[in-house]
Coordinates of C-alpha atoms in Angstrom, one line a residue:
Chain A
M1 CA 51.0 -85.1 -72.7
K2 CA 51.4 -81.4 -73.3
N3 CA 52.6 -81.3 -69.4
V4 CA 55.0 -84.3 -70.2
L5 CA 56.6 -82.3 -73.4
A6 CA 57.1 -79.1 -71.5
L7 CA 59.0 -80.5 -68.7
V8 CA 61.1 -83.0 -71.4
G9 CA 61.8 -79.4 -73.7
K10 CA 63.0 -78.0 -70.0
E11 CA 64.8 -80.6 -68.8
M12 CA 66.8 -81.2 -72.5
R13 CA 67.3 -77.4 -72.2
L14 CA 68.8 -78.1 -69.0
Y15 CA 70.9 -80.3 -69.9
F16 CA 72.4 -78.8 -73.1
I17 CA 73.7 -75.8 -71.1
S18 CA 75.4 -77.5 -68.3
P19 CA 78.8 -78.6 -69.4
V20 CA 78.6 -81.9 -68.4
F21 CA 76.5 -83.9 -71.2
Y22 CA 79.5 -82.5 -73.3
V23 CA 82.2 -83.7 -71.2
V24 CA 80.7 -87.1 -70.5
A25 CA 79.9 -87.0 -74.1
M26 CA 83.6 -86.5 -75.2
V27 CA 85.1 -89.0 -72.9
F28 CA 82.7 -91.6 -74.0
L29 CA 83.3 -91.1 -77.9
L30 CA 87.4 -90.8 -77.2
V31 CA 86.9 -94.2 -75.3
T32 CA 85.1 -95.7 -77.6
D33 CA 86.5 -95.1 -80.0
Y34 CA 89.7 -96.1 -78.8
L35 CA 88.1 -99.3 -78.1
F36 CA 86.6 -100.2 -81.7
Y37 CA 90.3 -99.1 -82.3
S38 CA 92.0 -101.7 -81.1
Q39 CA 89.7 -104.5 -82.3
I40 CA 90.1 -103.2 -85.2
V41 CA 93.7 -103.3 -85.5
Y42 CA 93.2 -106.9 -84.2
F43 CA 91.1 -108.1 -86.5
S44 CA 93.2 -106.6 -89.3
S45 CA 96.7 -108.7 -88.0
L46 CA 94.3 -111.8 -87.6
S47 CA 93.0 -111.3 -91.4
T48 CA 97.1 -111.0 -92.5
Q49 CA 97.7 -114.2 -90.6
M50 CA 95.0 -115.4 -92.1
M51 CA 96.1 -115.0 -95.9
Q52 CA 99.5 -116.2 -95.1
F53 CA 98.5 -119.5 -93.7
Q54 CA 95.4 -120.4 -96.4
Q55 CA 93.6 -121.3 -93.3
N56 CA 89.4 -120.7 -93.8
L57 CA 88.0 -119.7 -89.9
P58 CA 84.7 -119.4 -90.0
Q59 CA 85.0 -117.9 -86.6
L60 CA 86.7 -114.7 -87.6
N61 CA 83.6 -112.5 -88.4
I62 CA 84.2 -109.2 -88.1
H63 CA 80.9 -109.0 -85.6
N64 CA 82.6 -111.1 -83.3
V65 CA 85.9 -110.3 -83.3
V66 CA 85.1 -106.3 -83.6
F67 CA 82.1 -105.9 -82.0
R68 CA 80.9 -108.0 -80.2
P69 CA 84.1 -107.2 -77.4
A70 CA 84.1 -103.8 -78.3
F71 CA 80.0 -103.4 -77.4
M72 CA 80.8 -105.2 -74.2
N73 CA 83.6 -102.7 -73.3
V74 CA 81.2 -99.5 -74.5
G75 CA 78.7 -101.6 -71.9
V76 CA 81.0 -101.3 -69.1
I77 CA 82.4 -97.4 -69.6
L78 CA 78.5 -96.8 -70.0
L79 CA 78.2 -98.4 -66.3
L80 CA 80.3 -95.6 -65.3
L81 CA 79.5 -92.8 -67.1
V82 CA 75.5 -92.7 -67.3
P83 CA 75.2 -92.1 -63.4
L84 CA 76.8 -89.0 -64.4
L85 CA 74.0 -88.0 -66.3
T86 CA 71.5 -89.5 -63.8
M87 CA 72.5 -88.1 -61.0
R88 CA 71.3 -84.5 -61.3
L89 CA 67.7 -85.6 -62.5
V90 CA 66.1 -85.5 -58.8
A91 CA 68.7 -84.4 -56.6
E92 CA 69.1 -80.9 -58.0
E93 CA 65.7 -80.4 -58.0
K94 CA 65.2 -81.1 -54.2
K95 CA 68.5 -78.8 -53.5
G96 CA 67.4 -75.8 -55.8
R97 CA 63.8 -75.9 -54.2
T98 CA 62.2 -76.5 -57.5
M99 CA 60.3 -79.7 -56.9
E100 CA 58.4 -77.7 -54.5
F101 CA 57.5 -75.6 -57.2
L102 CA 56.5 -79.0 -59.2
L103 CA 54.7 -80.3 -57.0
T104 CA 52.6 -77.6 -56.1
S105 CA 51.6 -77.5 -60.4
P106 CA 49.0 -79.2 -61.8
L107 CA 51.5 -81.8 -62.4
T108 CA 50.9 -85.9 -61.7
I109 CA 54.2 -87.2 -60.1
M110 CA 53.3 -89.8 -63.3
E111 CA 54.1 -86.6 -65.7
I112 CA 57.5 -85.3 -63.6
V113 CA 59.1 -89.1 -63.4
L114 CA 58.2 -90.1 -67.3
S115 CA 59.7 -87.0 -68.6
K116 CA 63.0 -86.7 -66.5
F117 CA 63.5 -90.6 -67.7
L118 CA 63.0 -89.8 -71.4
A119 CA 64.7 -87.0 -71.4
A120 CA 67.9 -88.9 -70.0
F121 CA 66.9 -91.8 -72.3
G122 CA 66.9 -89.0 -75.4
L123 CA 70.5 -87.9 -74.5
Y124 CA 72.1 -91.5 -74.1
L125 CA 70.3 -92.8 -77.4
L126 CA 71.9 -89.6 -78.6
L127 CA 75.6 -90.6 -77.3
L128 CA 74.4 -94.3 -78.8
A129 CA 74.1 -93.1 -81.8
L130 CA 76.8 -91.0 -81.9
T131 CA 78.9 -94.0 -82.4
L132 CA 77.3 -95.1 -85.3
H133 CA 80.4 -93.2 -87.2
V134 CA 82.5 -96.9 -86.7
P135 CA 80.1 -99.2 -88.4
L136 CA 79.4 -97.2 -91.0
I137 CA 82.7 -96.5 -92.1
L138 CA 83.3 -100.2 -91.8
V139 CA 80.2 -101.2 -94.0
T140 CA 82.3 -99.2 -96.7
I141 CA 85.1 -101.2 -96.8
T142 CA 83.6 -104.7 -95.6
T143 CA 80.7 -106.7 -95.2
V144 CA 78.8 -106.3 -91.3
P145 CA 76.4 -108.4 -90.8
M146 CA 73.4 -106.4 -90.5
K147 CA 70.8 -108.2 -87.7
P148 CA 73.8 -108.8 -85.3
L149 CA 74.3 -105.2 -85.4
L150 CA 71.1 -104.4 -85.3
T151 CA 70.5 -106.9 -82.0
S152 CA 73.5 -105.0 -80.3
Y153 CA 72.6 -101.6 -80.4
L154 CA 68.9 -102.8 -79.2
G155 CA 70.7 -104.3 -76.3
L156 CA 72.3 -101.4 -75.7
A157 CA 69.4 -99.6 -76.0
L158 CA 67.8 -101.2 -73.2
M159 CA 70.6 -101.4 -71.3
G160 CA 70.9 -97.7 -71.1
G161 CA 66.9 -97.6 -70.1
V162 CA 68.0 -99.4 -67.3
F163 CA 70.7 -98.0 -66.2
I164 CA 68.6 -94.6 -66.9
S165 CA 66.3 -96.0 -64.5
F166 CA 68.0 -96.9 -61.8
G167 CA 69.9 -93.9 -62.0
L168 CA 66.7 -91.6 -61.5
F169 CA 66.1 -94.0 -58.8
A170 CA 69.5 -93.0 -57.2
S171 CA 68.6 -89.2 -57.8
T172 CA 65.4 -89.5 -56.3
L173 CA 67.1 -90.5 -52.2
S174 CA 69.1 -87.5 -51.9
E175 CA 69.8 -83.9 -52.9
N176 CA 73.2 -84.6 -53.1
Q177 CA 74.3 -85.6 -56.5
I178 CA 77.5 -87.2 -55.7
V179 CA 75.0 -89.8 -53.6
A180 CA 73.7 -89.9 -55.6
A181 CA 75.9 -91.3 -58.5
V182 CA 78.3 -93.5 -56.0
V183 CA 74.5 -95.2 -55.2
S184 CA 73.6 -95.7 -59.0
F185 CA 77.0 -97.0 -59.6
G186 CA 76.5 -99.3 -56.5
I187 CA 73.1 -100.9 -58.1
L188 CA 74.8 -100.9 -61.6
I189 CA 77.9 -102.6 -60.3
G190 CA 76.1 -105.5 -58.6
L191 CA 73.4 -106.0 -61.3
W192 CA 76.5 -106.2 -63.5
L193 CA 78.9 -108.4 -61.3
I194 CA 75.7 -110.7 -59.9
G195 CA 76.3 -113.7 -62.2
A196 CA 80.4 -113.3 -62.0
G197 CA 80.1 -116.6 -59.8
G198 CA 79.8 -118.5 -62.7
E199 CA 76.8 -121.6 -64.2
E200 CA 77.5 -123.5 -60.7
A201 CA 75.4 -121.0 -58.9
A202 CA 72.4 -121.8 -61.8
S203 CA 71.9 -125.5 -60.3
T204 CA 70.0 -124.4 -57.9
P205 CA 66.6 -122.4 -57.8
M206 CA 67.6 -119.7 -56.3
G207 CA 70.8 -119.5 -57.9
A208 CA 69.1 -119.5 -61.2
V209 CA 66.4 -116.7 -60.3
V210 CA 69.8 -114.7 -59.1
N211 CA 71.4 -115.7 -62.1
F212 CA 68.9 -114.7 -64.5
L213 CA 68.8 -111.0 -62.7
S214 CA 72.6 -110.9 -64.1
L215 CA 73.0 -108.0 -66.5
I216 CA 76.0 -109.4 -68.8
P217 CA 74.1 -112.8 -69.9
H218 CA 71.6 -110.6 -71.4
L219 CA 73.4 -108.3 -72.8
D220 CA 75.5 -110.6 -74.6
N221 CA 72.7 -112.7 -76.0
M222 CA 71.9 -109.7 -78.4
V223 CA 75.0 -108.5 -78.9
K224 CA 75.6 -112.0 -80.2
G225 CA 73.0 -111.5 -82.8
L226 CA 70.3 -113.4 -80.4
L227 CA 66.7 -112.2 -80.2
D228 CA 65.4 -113.9 -77.1
T229 CA 62.2 -112.4 -75.2
R230 CA 63.3 -113.6 -72.2
D231 CA 66.1 -111.6 -72.6
L232 CA 63.2 -108.9 -73.9
S233 CA 61.7 -109.1 -70.7
Y234 CA 64.7 -109.0 -68.4
F235 CA 65.5 -105.6 -69.4
I236 CA 62.0 -104.5 -70.0
T237 CA 60.9 -105.8 -66.2
M238 CA 64.1 -103.9 -65.0
I239 CA 63.4 -100.2 -66.4
L240 CA 59.6 -100.8 -64.7
L241 CA 61.3 -101.4 -61.9
G242 CA 63.6 -98.6 -61.5
F243 CA 60.8 -96.7 -62.9
F244 CA 58.3 -97.9 -59.7
L245 CA 60.4 -97.2 -57.2
S246 CA 61.8 -93.7 -58.1
H247 CA 57.5 -93.2 -58.3
R248 CA 57.5 -94.1 -54.9
V249 CA 59.6 -92.2 -52.9
V250 CA 58.6 -89.3 -55.0
E251 CA 55.4 -89.4 -53.8
S252 CA 56.5 -91.1 -50.2
S253 CA 57.7 -87.2 -49.8
R254 CA 54.1 -86.2 -50.5
W255 CA 53.1 -87.8 -47.0
K256 CA 56.2 -87.0 -44.4
Chain B
M1 CA 37.5 -68.2 -51.2
V2 CA 39.9 -70.4 -49.0
H3 CA 38.6 -71.9 -46.0
V4 CA 40.8 -74.0 -43.5
Q5 CA 38.9 -75.7 -40.5
E6 CA 41.3 -77.1 -37.6
L7 CA 44.3 -78.0 -39.7
G8 CA 46.9 -79.4 -37.9
K9 CA 50.6 -80.7 -38.4
R10 CA 52.7 -82.4 -36.4
Y11 CA 56.4 -83.9 -36.7
G12 CA 57.0 -87.0 -34.6
D13 CA 56.5 -85.0 -31.4
R14 CA 56.3 -81.5 -31.8
V15 CA 53.5 -79.7 -33.5
A16 CA 54.2 -77.0 -35.9
V17 CA 50.9 -76.0 -36.4
H18 CA 47.7 -76.2 -33.8
D19 CA 44.3 -76.3 -35.5
I20 CA 43.9 -73.6 -36.8
T21 CA 40.9 -72.2 -38.1
F22 CA 40.5 -69.2 -40.6
T23 CA 38.9 -67.7 -44.1
V24 CA 39.5 -65.7 -46.6
E25 CA 37.0 -64.3 -48.9
K26 CA 36.9 -63.5 -53.0
G27 CA 39.0 -60.8 -53.3
E28 CA 40.6 -60.3 -49.7
I29 CA 43.8 -59.6 -49.3
L30 CA 45.0 -61.6 -46.1
A31 CA 48.2 -61.1 -44.0
F32 CA 49.7 -63.8 -41.4
L33 CA 51.8 -62.0 -39.2
G34 CA 53.8 -64.0 -37.1
P35 CA 57.7 -64.5 -35.7
N36 CA 60.1 -67.1 -37.5
G37 CA 59.2 -70.4 -36.7
A38 CA 55.6 -69.6 -35.5
G39 CA 54.0 -72.0 -38.7
K40 CA 53.7 -69.7 -41.7
T41 CA 55.2 -71.4 -44.5
T42 CA 53.8 -74.9 -42.7
T43 CA 50.4 -73.7 -43.2
M44 CA 51.2 -72.1 -46.5
R45 CA 52.8 -75.1 -47.8
M46 CA 49.9 -76.9 -46.6
I47 CA 47.3 -75.4 -48.3
T48 CA 49.7 -75.9 -51.6
G49 CA 49.4 -79.2 -51.1
F50 CA 53.0 -79.6 -50.7
I51 CA 53.0 -81.2 -47.6
P52 CA 50.1 -83.4 -46.2
P53 CA 48.2 -82.4 -43.0
T54 CA 47.9 -84.4 -39.9
H55 CA 44.6 -83.5 -39.4
G56 CA 41.9 -80.7 -40.6
T57 CA 40.2 -79.7 -44.1
V58 CA 41.4 -76.8 -47.0
T59 CA 38.9 -75.9 -49.2
V60 CA 40.0 -73.8 -52.1
C61 CA 37.7 -72.1 -54.7
G62 CA 34.8 -74.9 -53.3
F63 CA 37.1 -77.8 -53.4
D64 CA 38.9 -80.0 -50.8
L65 CA 42.4 -80.2 -50.6
F66 CA 42.2 -84.4 -50.0
D67 CA 39.4 -84.6 -52.7
H68 CA 40.6 -82.4 -55.7
P69 CA 44.1 -81.8 -54.9
M70 CA 44.6 -80.8 -59.1
E71 CA 42.0 -78.6 -59.2
I72 CA 43.3 -76.7 -56.6
K73 CA 46.5 -76.7 -57.9
R74 CA 45.5 -75.2 -60.9
R75 CA 43.8 -72.4 -59.0
I76 CA 46.5 -71.0 -56.7
G77 CA 49.6 -69.6 -57.2
Y78 CA 52.1 -70.0 -54.8
L79 CA 55.4 -67.7 -54.5
P80 CA 57.7 -70.2 -51.7
E81 CA 60.3 -68.1 -49.6
N82 CA 62.8 -68.9 -52.2
P83 CA 61.5 -68.2 -55.7
P84 CA 61.5 -71.7 -57.2
L85 CA 63.8 -70.7 -59.9
Y86 CA 65.9 -73.2 -63.2
L87 CA 69.0 -70.8 -62.6
D88 CA 70.6 -71.8 -66.4
L89 CA 67.2 -71.1 -67.8
T90 CA 66.4 -67.5 -69.3
V91 CA 63.4 -65.0 -67.6
A92 CA 61.8 -66.1 -70.9
E93 CA 62.5 -70.1 -70.8
Y94 CA 61.2 -70.6 -67.5
L95 CA 58.1 -68.6 -66.7
K96 CA 56.8 -69.6 -70.5
F97 CA 57.5 -73.3 -69.0
A98 CA 55.9 -72.3 -65.8
G99 CA 52.2 -71.3 -67.7
K100 CA 53.1 -74.4 -69.6
I101 CA 52.6 -76.6 -66.3
K102 CA 49.9 -74.6 -64.9
G103 CA 48.1 -75.8 -67.9
L104 CA 48.6 -72.7 -70.6
S105 CA 49.2 -73.3 -74.0
G106 CA 49.0 -71.6 -77.6
D107 CA 47.6 -68.0 -77.4
R108 CA 46.5 -68.4 -73.6
L109 CA 50.5 -69.1 -72.8
K110 CA 51.7 -65.9 -75.2
V111 CA 49.0 -63.8 -73.6
G112 CA 49.3 -64.8 -69.8
F113 CA 53.5 -64.3 -70.6
D114 CA 53.0 -60.7 -71.9
M115 CA 50.6 -59.8 -68.9
V116 CA 53.3 -60.6 -66.4
L117 CA 56.4 -59.2 -68.6
E118 CA 54.3 -56.1 -68.1
Q119 CA 53.1 -56.4 -64.8
C120 CA 56.6 -57.3 -62.7
R121 CA 58.1 -55.2 -65.5
L122 CA 60.5 -57.9 -66.9
G123 CA 60.3 -56.8 -70.1
D124 CA 63.8 -55.6 -70.5
V125 CA 65.1 -59.2 -68.7
S126 CA 63.1 -61.3 -70.8
G127 CA 66.1 -62.6 -72.3
R128 CA 68.7 -62.8 -69.3
L129 CA 69.8 -65.9 -68.1
I130 CA 68.3 -66.0 -64.4
A131 CA 71.4 -66.8 -62.4
N132 CA 72.5 -63.1 -64.0
L133 CA 69.5 -61.6 -61.9
S134 CA 69.9 -59.4 -58.9
R135 CA 68.0 -60.6 -56.0
G136 CA 65.0 -58.0 -56.7
Y137 CA 64.5 -59.0 -59.9
R138 CA 64.7 -63.2 -59.3
Q139 CA 62.1 -62.0 -56.6
R140 CA 60.0 -60.4 -59.7
V141 CA 60.3 -63.3 -61.7
G142 CA 59.2 -65.5 -58.5
L143 CA 55.9 -63.6 -58.8
A144 CA 55.7 -64.0 -62.7
Q145 CA 55.8 -67.6 -62.3
A146 CA 52.9 -67.2 -59.6
L147 CA 50.6 -65.1 -61.6
I148 CA 51.1 -66.1 -65.5
H149 CA 47.8 -68.5 -65.3
N150 CA 45.7 -65.2 -64.0
P151 CA 45.2 -68.0 -60.3
A152 CA 42.2 -67.1 -58.4
V153 CA 44.5 -67.5 -55.5
L154 CA 48.1 -66.2 -54.7
I155 CA 49.8 -67.2 -51.9
L156 CA 52.9 -65.4 -51.2
D157 CA 55.8 -66.5 -48.4
E158 CA 57.2 -63.0 -47.7
P159 CA 57.1 -61.7 -51.1
T160 CA 59.2 -59.0 -49.6
I161 CA 62.1 -60.3 -47.9
G162 CA 65.9 -59.7 -49.1
L163 CA 64.7 -56.2 -51.1
D164 CA 65.7 -52.5 -51.5
P165 CA 62.8 -50.1 -49.9
K166 CA 62.4 -49.0 -53.9
Q167 CA 61.6 -52.4 -54.7
I168 CA 59.8 -53.6 -51.4
I169 CA 56.8 -50.2 -52.1
E170 CA 57.2 -52.0 -55.8
I171 CA 56.1 -54.8 -54.8
R172 CA 53.3 -53.9 -52.6
E173 CA 52.0 -51.4 -55.4
L174 CA 51.9 -54.8 -57.2
I175 CA 50.2 -56.9 -54.8
H176 CA 47.5 -53.7 -53.7
G177 CA 47.0 -54.1 -57.3
L178 CA 45.8 -57.6 -57.2
K179 CA 43.4 -56.5 -54.6
G180 CA 39.5 -58.0 -55.6
E181 CA 40.4 -59.8 -58.6
H182 CA 42.7 -62.3 -56.8
T183 CA 42.3 -63.5 -53.7
V184 CA 46.0 -63.2 -52.1
I185 CA 47.4 -64.7 -48.5
L186 CA 50.8 -63.2 -47.4
S187 CA 53.0 -64.1 -45.3
T188 CA 55.4 -61.7 -43.2
H189 CA 56.9 -60.9 -40.7
I190 CA 57.2 -56.8 -41.7
L191 CA 54.5 -55.2 -39.8
P192 CA 54.2 -51.6 -41.6
E193 CA 53.9 -54.6 -44.6
A194 CA 50.6 -56.0 -43.0
T195 CA 49.0 -52.8 -42.4
A196 CA 49.9 -51.0 -45.4
V197 CA 48.9 -53.4 -47.9
C198 CA 46.0 -55.9 -45.9
Q199 CA 42.3 -56.1 -45.2
K200 CA 42.7 -58.8 -42.6
V201 CA 45.4 -60.0 -40.5
V202 CA 46.0 -63.5 -39.0
I203 CA 48.7 -63.4 -36.0
I204 CA 50.2 -66.6 -35.7
N205 CA 52.2 -67.9 -32.9
K206 CA 53.2 -71.1 -32.0
G207 CA 51.4 -72.9 -34.8
K208 CA 48.3 -71.2 -32.8
I209 CA 45.9 -68.1 -34.2
V210 CA 46.6 -65.2 -31.6
A211 CA 44.5 -63.2 -33.5
V212 CA 42.6 -62.6 -36.3
D213 CA 41.2 -59.3 -37.3
S214 CA 41.6 -56.1 -39.6
P215 CA 44.7 -53.3 -38.9
E216 CA 42.5 -50.9 -37.6
R217 CA 41.0 -52.8 -34.8
L218 CA 43.6 -55.0 -33.8
S219 CA 45.4 -51.4 -32.9
S220 CA 42.3 -50.0 -31.3
Q221 CA 41.3 -53.1 -29.7
L222 CA 44.9 -52.5 -28.1
K223 CA 44.9 -49.0 -27.1
Q224 CA 43.8 -48.1 -23.2
S225 CA 44.2 -44.4 -23.8
E226 CA 44.4 -41.7 -26.6
R227 CA 47.6 -40.6 -26.8
L228 CA 48.8 -36.7 -28.7
S229 CA 51.9 -36.0 -29.2
V230 CA 52.8 -32.2 -29.0
T231 CA 55.7 -30.0 -30.2
I232 CA 55.7 -26.1 -28.6
Q233 CA 58.5 -23.3 -29.1
N234 CA 59.0 -21.9 -26.2
R235 CA 59.4 -25.2 -23.6
D236 CA 61.0 -22.3 -20.8
A237 CA 57.5 -20.9 -20.7
F238 CA 55.8 -24.2 -20.5
N239 CA 53.5 -25.0 -17.5
P240 CA 52.0 -28.4 -17.2
Q241 CA 49.3 -27.6 -15.2
K242 CA 47.0 -26.0 -17.2
V243 CA 47.4 -28.5 -19.5
L244 CA 46.8 -31.4 -16.4
A245 CA 43.8 -28.9 -16.2
L246 CA 41.9 -29.6 -19.4
S247 CA 39.2 -31.8 -18.7
G248 CA 39.9 -35.4 -20.3
V249 CA 43.5 -35.2 -19.8
T250 CA 45.0 -38.4 -17.5
Q251 CA 48.8 -37.9 -18.4
L252 CA 51.2 -35.9 -19.5
T253 CA 55.1 -36.8 -19.6
N254 CA 57.7 -35.3 -21.7
D255 CA 59.4 -37.2 -25.4
P256 CA 62.7 -38.6 -23.5
V257 CA 64.6 -37.8 -28.0
R258 CA 62.4 -34.6 -28.5
D259 CA 63.2 -31.7 -26.9
G260 CA 59.7 -29.2 -26.2
T261 CA 57.7 -32.7 -27.2
Y262 CA 55.1 -33.8 -24.7
I263 CA 53.0 -36.6 -25.2
V264 CA 48.9 -36.1 -23.5
E265 CA 47.6 -38.8 -22.6
T266 CA 43.2 -38.5 -22.8
E267 CA 40.8 -41.0 -21.8
L268 CA 39.2 -43.2 -24.3
G269 CA 36.8 -41.5 -26.7
R270 CA 37.8 -37.9 -25.3
D271 CA 39.4 -35.3 -28.6
V272 CA 41.1 -33.0 -26.6
R273 CA 42.5 -31.5 -29.7
S274 CA 41.2 -27.8 -30.0
D275 CA 40.8 -27.2 -26.4
L276 CA 44.8 -27.6 -26.2
A277 CA 45.2 -26.0 -29.2
R278 CA 43.9 -23.2 -27.5
V279 CA 45.3 -23.5 -24.5
I280 CA 49.3 -24.0 -26.2
V281 CA 48.1 -20.5 -28.4
E282 CA 46.3 -18.1 -25.6
S283 CA 49.3 -19.0 -23.2
G284 CA 51.8 -17.7 -26.2
W285 CA 53.9 -21.2 -26.1
G286 CA 54.1 -21.6 -29.5
L287 CA 52.1 -24.6 -31.0
L288 CA 54.6 -26.0 -34.1
E289 CA 53.1 -29.6 -34.1
M290 CA 50.4 -31.8 -32.6
K291 CA 49.5 -35.2 -33.8
S292 CA 48.1 -38.5 -32.4
L293 CA 49.7 -41.6 -31.9
T294 CA 48.1 -44.9 -32.4
V295 CA 49.0 -48.0 -31.2
S296 CA 51.2 -49.4 -33.6
L297 CA 50.8 -52.9 -34.7
E298 CA 54.2 -53.9 -34.1
E299 CA 53.2 -53.0 -30.6
V300 CA 50.3 -55.5 -30.6
F301 CA 52.0 -57.8 -32.1
L302 CA 54.5 -58.1 -29.4
H303 CA 52.1 -57.5 -26.9
L304 CA 50.0 -60.6 -28.6
T305 CA 53.3 -62.7 -29.1
T306 CA 55.4 -61.9 -26.2
Q307 CA 52.3 -61.2 -23.6
E308 CA 53.8 -58.2 -22.0
H309 CA 51.0 -56.3 -20.4
S310 CA 52.7 -53.1 -20.9
I311 CA 53.1 -51.7 -24.2
E312 CA 55.1 -48.7 -23.7
S313 CA 58.5 -48.2 -24.4
A314 CA 61.0 -46.0 -22.5
P315 CA 58.6 -43.8 -21.4
G316 CA 59.3 -40.3 -20.5
E317 CA 59.5 -38.3 -17.0
L318 CA 56.3 -37.9 -15.6
L319 CA 55.1 -34.3 -15.0

């Protein structure tokens, strides 16, 4: 436990001293603010229209019009940005020969891999927390349904866990950070697009399994406001898978 | 303290280390001497648990590498060839981190930290980013992380590489000061370093141990004769026959580099110094300097690793 704390502390210090995190955070906030903004403008114009025509459109709730599409788009942005945060995790250590240092100290591989995951995840949660200013402001102006908002953020957090877990895995594969980032993109885009074929594939048993692996439907459910154990188990299983793979790769270097 | 038995490492067809066996006693300083590519770093990486051996055993402080690797890692301080530094951390942050992951905490961490700061003379730079340090300082930080948990065994891979002469002396003094309290294995291809600091030398070449002994015994084993160098003032008056006539003298050559200096070779075990001095003074040649030439470790090393039979460099003119 103490080792994990020391390792997370070191990892955080390295993250905060490098410009990468700040640049990623800045770009992330600018883009997501714009995404929210454009949806809010659209919502605003819809509201005005409704007032003019005196229609009562039950679908026009702020969550569905603003947050749902915005969060899905934020997911795409995160898919592009998170690999840039995770690419250095193991690749940098291998390049700088500090991996030798960690592996010849009394640390287990689990401690090393877990602490890297936790450090990156902590930073990710910080990024998500920074987007909270949008719902906070909207709450003061109008009623915002709380439960879907909470499940949305939970979904994004879990999704981030999956991104980080596979980004960490990609980082264990090379000394070169660019390679790590690109492999990470490949895996994450793959997960994102698997279900793009649509519902037809779900008719065969194999198709149903593959469809289940697709990330979008699970995220979509949570962003809608659904708290389904199937979605939760998907996210947690995928996080553990990336973790397991990372552990194995680091361990395999011991047996060469 | 450290015992290595038939340790070997193979990469596919290439054998990097062939069945080496040696022991380092508690408190001893052992030098691993060998040309580049001999297998020194590979052996050290096996002892520290970074690379698994293909066969053989490693025992450190009674613990076997395969059974209790963690116990071994707690007791070893390792400085690889390139010090494993996080350039974006300050010296203090890095050393405290190193202490923590080696199991130190609280008071023990503070004590260890203060101790290595003083021992490696890093007090002035403790707040500086490692990226901004010179090579000499970085090497010292690397050494500090190996020492911070006061390990029983220290493994140093080329600890003085790339340092200037003054820094080399400082590091050597530091290492010498560790004798008795810590068991040290250091690798080098700087031969005077091995003689200066270590009690035992292991010469390794192409993955095999070629010789194991103390530096003095290794040198004397290769001596084929005793050699003296003598410098006289009146070289015009010099009469070689008078020197050759001395009992025990086998050969007389002049030193090709210095005029007036002669190399006198005698049979092993014969000390002709006082006789020689008397002849020189009585003949009026003016004795300026006389010294014994021992076979240097350099020559032992070259001899053992290049299998040359002659240990003499450019011989002078035979008189």
